[in-house]
Coordinates of C-alpha atoms and ligand atoms in Angstrom, one line a residue:
M22 CA 36.0 131.6 191.5
S23 CA 34.4 128.7 194.0
H24 CA 38.4 129.2 195.9
V25 CA 37.9 133.0 195.9
G26 CA 34.1 131.9 197.4
R27 CA 35.4 129.6 200.0
F28 CA 38.4 132.0 201.3
C29 CA 35.7 134.7 201.1
S30 CA 33.6 132.8 204.3
K31 CA 36.3 131.2 206.1
V32 CA 37.7 135.2 206.6
V33 CA 33.8 135.8 207.4
I34 CA 33.6 133.0 209.8
V35 CA 36.9 133.4 211.4
T36 CA 35.7 137.2 212.0
L37 CA 32.5 136.5 213.6
L38 CA 34.0 133.9 215.9
L39 CA 36.4 136.0 217.1
T40 CA 33.3 138.7 217.4
F41 CA 31.6 136.5 219.4
N42 CA 33.8 135.1 221.7
S43 CA 35.4 138.8 222.5
A44 CA 31.5 139.6 223.4
L45 CA 30.9 136.8 225.0
V46 CA 34.4 137.1 227.1
A47 CA 34.2 140.8 228.3
Q48 CA 30.2 140.9 229.5
P49 CA 31.2 138.7 232.6
D50 CA 34.9 140.2 233.2
R51 CA 33.2 143.7 233.9
F52 CA 30.6 142.4 236.1
S53 CA 30.9 138.9 237.5
E54 CA 31.7 140.2 240.7
V55 CA 28.9 142.3 241.0
V56 CA 26.8 142.0 243.6
I57 CA 23.3 143.8 243.6
E58 CA 23.0 145.8 247.7
A59 CA 19.5 146.6 249.1
T60 CA 19.4 149.6 251.8
K61 CA 16.3 150.1 253.8
L62 CA 15.3 154.1 253.4
T63 CA 11.5 154.0 254.8
D64 CA 9.3 151.1 255.5
S65 CA 8.2 151.0 251.4
I66 CA 11.5 151.9 249.4
Y67 CA 15.1 150.6 249.2
M68 CA 18.0 151.7 247.4
L69 CA 19.5 149.1 245.1
T70 CA 23.6 149.3 244.1
G71 CA 25.5 147.1 242.0
A72 CA 27.0 148.2 238.8
G73 CA 26.1 151.7 237.4
G74 CA 23.8 154.1 238.9
N75 CA 21.8 153.8 242.3
L76 CA 18.4 152.0 241.8
A77 CA 15.8 153.1 243.9
V78 CA 12.4 150.6 244.4
S79 CA 9.0 151.5 246.3
V80 CA 7.3 148.0 247.5
G81 CA 3.4 147.6 248.4
A82 CA 0.3 146.4 248.1
D83 CA 0.2 147.8 244.7
G84 CA 3.5 145.8 243.5
L85 CA 7.0 146.8 242.8
L86 CA 8.0 150.4 241.2
L87 CA 11.8 150.7 240.2
V88 CA 13.6 153.9 239.7
D89 CA 16.4 152.8 237.1
D90 CA 18.0 149.8 235.8
Q91 CA 21.2 149.8 235.4
Y92 CA 22.8 147.6 233.1
A93 CA 21.7 144.4 230.4
A94 CA 24.0 142.4 232.4
M95 CA 22.9 143.1 235.6
A96 CA 18.9 143.1 235.0
E97 CA 18.4 139.0 236.2
R98 CA 20.2 139.7 239.6
I99 CA 18.5 143.0 240.1
A100 CA 15.1 140.6 239.7
D101 CA 16.4 137.9 241.8
A102 CA 17.3 141.2 244.5
L103 CA 13.8 142.5 244.4
A104 CA 12.0 139.0 244.9
N105 CA 14.2 139.0 248.2
L106 CA 13.2 142.2 249.3
P107 CA 12.5 141.3 253.2
G108 CA 8.8 141.8 253.7
T109 CA 7.7 141.2 250.5
S110 CA 4.6 138.4 249.2
A111 CA 4.8 136.6 246.2
T112 CA 1.7 139.3 245.5
Q113 CA 3.8 142.0 246.0
Q114 CA 6.5 141.1 243.4
S115 CA 4.9 142.1 240.3
L116 CA 7.0 145.2 238.4
K117 CA 4.9 147.4 237.1
Y118 CA 6.8 150.3 236.5
V119 CA 10.4 151.3 235.7
I120 CA 10.9 155.0 235.8
N121 CA 14.3 155.9 233.7
T122 CA 16.0 158.7 234.8
H123 CA 18.0 159.5 231.8
H124 CA 18.9 158.4 228.5
H125 CA 22.4 156.1 230.2
G126 CA 22.8 152.4 229.5
D127 CA 24.2 152.8 233.5
H128 CA 20.7 153.5 234.2
T129 CA 18.4 151.8 231.3
G130 CA 20.2 148.9 230.4
G131 CA 17.6 146.2 231.7
N132 CA 14.7 148.3 229.9
D133 CA 14.6 144.9 227.9
F134 CA 14.8 142.4 230.6
F135 CA 11.9 144.2 232.6
A136 CA 9.8 145.8 229.7
N137 CA 9.8 141.3 228.3
A138 CA 8.5 140.7 231.9
G139 CA 5.8 143.2 232.1
A140 CA 6.6 146.4 233.3
T141 CA 5.7 150.0 231.6
I142 CA 8.6 151.6 230.9
I143 CA 8.2 155.1 232.1
A144 CA 10.5 158.4 230.9
N145 CA 11.0 161.9 229.6
E146 CA 9.5 162.6 225.8
A147 CA 13.4 163.5 225.1
A148 CA 14.9 161.0 227.0
R149 CA 13.0 158.4 224.8
V150 CA 14.2 160.2 221.3
R151 CA 17.5 159.2 222.4
L152 CA 16.6 155.7 223.2
L153 CA 14.7 155.5 220.0
A154 CA 17.5 156.4 218.2
R155 CA 20.2 154.4 219.7
A156 CA 17.4 151.0 219.5
P157 CA 19.2 147.8 218.1
S158 CA 15.8 147.0 216.4
A159 CA 12.3 148.2 215.5
E160 CA 11.5 145.2 218.6
A161 CA 13.4 147.0 221.1
P162 CA 10.8 148.4 223.8
L163 CA 10.8 151.9 224.6
P164 CA 9.3 154.3 227.1
V165 CA 5.6 153.7 226.6
I166 CA 4.1 156.8 228.9
T167 CA 6.1 160.0 228.5
Y168 CA 5.7 163.5 229.7
H169 CA 7.7 167.2 228.7
E170 CA 7.2 168.8 232.3
G171 CA 6.5 166.0 234.4
V172 CA 3.5 163.3 236.1
H173 CA 1.9 162.3 238.8
I174 CA 2.1 158.5 239.8
Y175 CA -0.5 157.3 242.4
F176 CA 1.8 154.1 243.7
N177 CA 2.0 152.1 247.1
S178 CA -0.5 154.9 249.3
D179 CA 2.4 157.8 247.7
R180 CA 2.1 160.3 245.1
L181 CA 5.6 160.0 242.8
K182 CA 6.0 163.6 241.6
L183 CA 8.5 163.3 238.2
V184 CA 10.0 166.5 237.2
A185 CA 11.1 166.7 233.9
L186 CA 14.8 168.3 234.3
E187 CA 17.5 169.1 232.0
G188 CA 21.9 169.2 232.5
H189 CA 23.1 165.9 233.2
T190 CA 21.1 165.5 229.7
D191 CA 18.1 166.9 228.3
G192 CA 15.6 164.1 228.9
D193 CA 16.1 164.1 233.0
T194 CA 13.9 163.4 235.8
A195 CA 14.2 163.6 239.2
V196 CA 11.2 161.2 241.5
Y197 CA 10.5 162.4 244.4
F198 CA 8.2 160.2 246.8
E199 CA 5.8 162.5 248.3
G200 CA 4.6 161.1 251.3
A201 CA 7.8 159.2 252.6
N202 CA 9.8 161.9 251.8
V203 CA 12.4 160.6 249.4
L204 CA 14.2 161.9 246.2
H205 CA 15.9 159.7 243.3
A206 CA 17.7 162.7 241.6
G207 CA 19.2 160.9 238.7
D208 CA 22.7 162.0 237.9
L209 CA 21.8 165.7 238.2
F210 CA 23.2 164.6 241.6
F211 CA 26.7 163.0 241.8
N212 CA 27.4 162.6 245.6
E213 CA 30.8 164.0 246.8
R214 CA 32.2 163.3 242.7
F215 CA 32.3 165.8 240.1
P216 CA 29.3 165.3 237.8
F217 CA 29.0 164.2 234.3
I218 CA 27.6 166.6 232.2
D219 CA 26.3 164.9 228.9
T220 CA 27.2 168.4 226.5
D221 CA 26.7 165.9 223.5
S222 CA 23.2 164.7 224.4
G223 CA 22.3 168.7 225.3
G224 CA 23.4 168.9 228.9
G225 CA 24.8 171.9 230.4
V226 CA 26.5 173.4 233.3
G227 CA 23.6 176.5 234.0
A228 CA 20.7 173.8 233.2
Y229 CA 22.5 171.4 235.7
L230 CA 23.1 174.2 238.2
S231 CA 19.1 175.5 237.6
S232 CA 17.6 172.1 237.6
Q233 CA 19.7 171.5 241.5
E234 CA 18.0 174.4 242.8
T235 CA 14.1 173.1 241.7
L236 CA 15.4 170.2 243.5
L237 CA 16.6 171.8 247.0
A238 CA 13.3 174.2 246.8
M239 CA 11.6 170.7 246.6
I240 CA 12.9 168.8 249.5
N241 CA 14.1 169.6 253.0
D242 CA 16.4 168.6 255.4
D243 CA 14.4 164.9 256.2
T244 CA 14.2 164.4 253.0
V245 CA 16.4 161.0 252.4
V246 CA 18.4 161.6 248.6
V247 CA 19.1 158.7 246.6
P248 CA 22.2 160.8 243.7
G249 CA 22.4 158.9 240.5
H250 CA 26.1 157.8 241.8
G251 CA 27.3 157.9 245.1
P252 CA 26.4 157.2 249.1
I253 CA 22.6 157.9 250.2
A254 CA 22.6 161.2 251.1
S255 CA 21.0 164.5 252.6
R256 CA 19.7 167.9 251.2
G257 CA 22.9 169.4 252.6
D258 CA 25.1 167.2 250.7
L259 CA 23.3 167.9 247.7
L260 CA 23.5 171.8 248.4
A261 CA 27.2 171.1 249.0
M262 CA 27.5 170.1 245.4
H263 CA 26.0 172.2 244.2
D264 CA 28.3 175.2 245.9
M265 CA 31.3 173.2 244.7
I266 CA 30.0 173.5 240.8
R267 CA 29.0 177.2 241.5
S268 CA 32.5 178.0 243.4
T269 CA 34.6 175.7 240.9
R270 CA 32.7 177.5 237.9
A271 CA 33.7 181.0 239.3
A272 CA 37.6 179.8 239.3
V273 CA 37.8 178.8 236.1
V274 CA 35.7 181.5 234.7
E275 CA 38.2 184.2 236.6
G276 CA 41.1 182.5 235.2
M277 CA 39.8 182.6 231.5
S278 CA 39.0 186.5 232.5
A279 CA 42.6 186.6 233.0
G280 CA 43.8 185.6 229.6
M281 CA 44.7 181.9 231.0
S282 CA 44.2 178.9 229.0
L283 CA 42.7 175.9 229.6
A284 CA 46.0 174.5 229.9
Q285 CA 47.0 177.0 233.1
I286 CA 43.9 176.5 234.3
Q287 CA 44.8 172.9 234.3
E288 CA 48.1 173.4 235.8
R289 CA 46.9 176.0 238.7
G290 CA 44.3 173.7 240.0
L291 CA 40.8 173.9 242.1
D292 CA 40.7 174.9 245.8
Q293 CA 41.8 172.2 247.8
A294 CA 39.1 171.7 249.3
Y295 CA 37.3 170.1 246.3
Q296 CA 40.2 167.4 245.4
S297 CA 37.9 164.6 247.4
F298 CA 35.6 165.1 244.7
A299 CA 37.4 163.5 241.8
W300 CA 37.2 159.8 240.9
A301 CA 38.2 157.4 238.0
F302 CA 35.4 159.0 235.3
I303 CA 36.2 162.3 236.2
G304 CA 38.9 164.0 237.8
E305 CA 39.6 167.3 238.4
A306 CA 41.6 168.1 235.0
K307 CA 38.7 166.5 233.1
W308 CA 36.2 168.6 235.6
I309 CA 38.0 171.9 234.4
E310 CA 37.9 171.1 231.0
T311 CA 34.0 170.5 231.2
L312 CA 33.4 173.7 232.6
Y313 CA 36.4 175.7 230.7
W314 CA 34.1 174.4 227.3
D315 CA 30.7 175.0 228.8
T316 CA 31.9 178.5 229.9
M317 CA 33.4 179.4 226.3
K318 CA 29.8 178.0 224.4
N319 CA 27.8 180.0 226.4
R320 CA 29.8 182.7 227.7
V321 CA 29.1 183.0 231.0
S322 CA 30.4 186.7 232.6
P323 CA 32.5 186.2 235.8
Ligands
LIG6 ZN1 24.2 159.0 233.2

């Protein structure tokens, strides 16, 4: 018995060491070279980029407010970038609020770090449900302010309109800084890219399009638009991506009505004009597949 017991514990220790080592090795490899860069959008709003979704920061007399917080591994670098934003005095460096545009880990990974540092997390109620479902422990910080339709936040002499939407997931939020005329669209906008639509988390193409219509109606040609992924954009860029989805969906629906299989539609491909929207995560074949199964599920007609 004692031999077996000793053998077993050795196996367990070796396994634990292997797991521990690969966890240690995996993280720095992926993020070690990533630098957080800040771009000034207005006197009080910056966009930060690093790994994962784009961030927006409001800076002013009330302190700091952050829209999204990327991956956990990036949190300390984000905190450093916030502390070093030009024009921020020590009293303005206190991070009061973090808004999650949805539950995905490349937008919420820093929640633990920033909540433990004193920030209040705010999100769509449906996003909180998904964050709760995958929380590693009962102590893990979660959004403490939620909404079903939206909420206003008065901060740094502006009014932020948080609009609860659906399409990328079932718990999306867009954040519109009304005075500054800056919109953070979350992943309802992948600028110059085919979007990821998380159908396993309640997303869908129809809802994605109607949420984009809501955003297009809210903003104007002077609005600075921060997409969830991709470079800083305008209303025209959002409209171009919206039109791309409409047009490529129509082509897929037309192919399906003509009796083509998914493989045949992928073989035919999309209009040349949309080739540049392909990227590592969502290439043309993957985007066609998203449109195909969404159409199948929702019986979209041409
Ligand atoms: Zn996402």
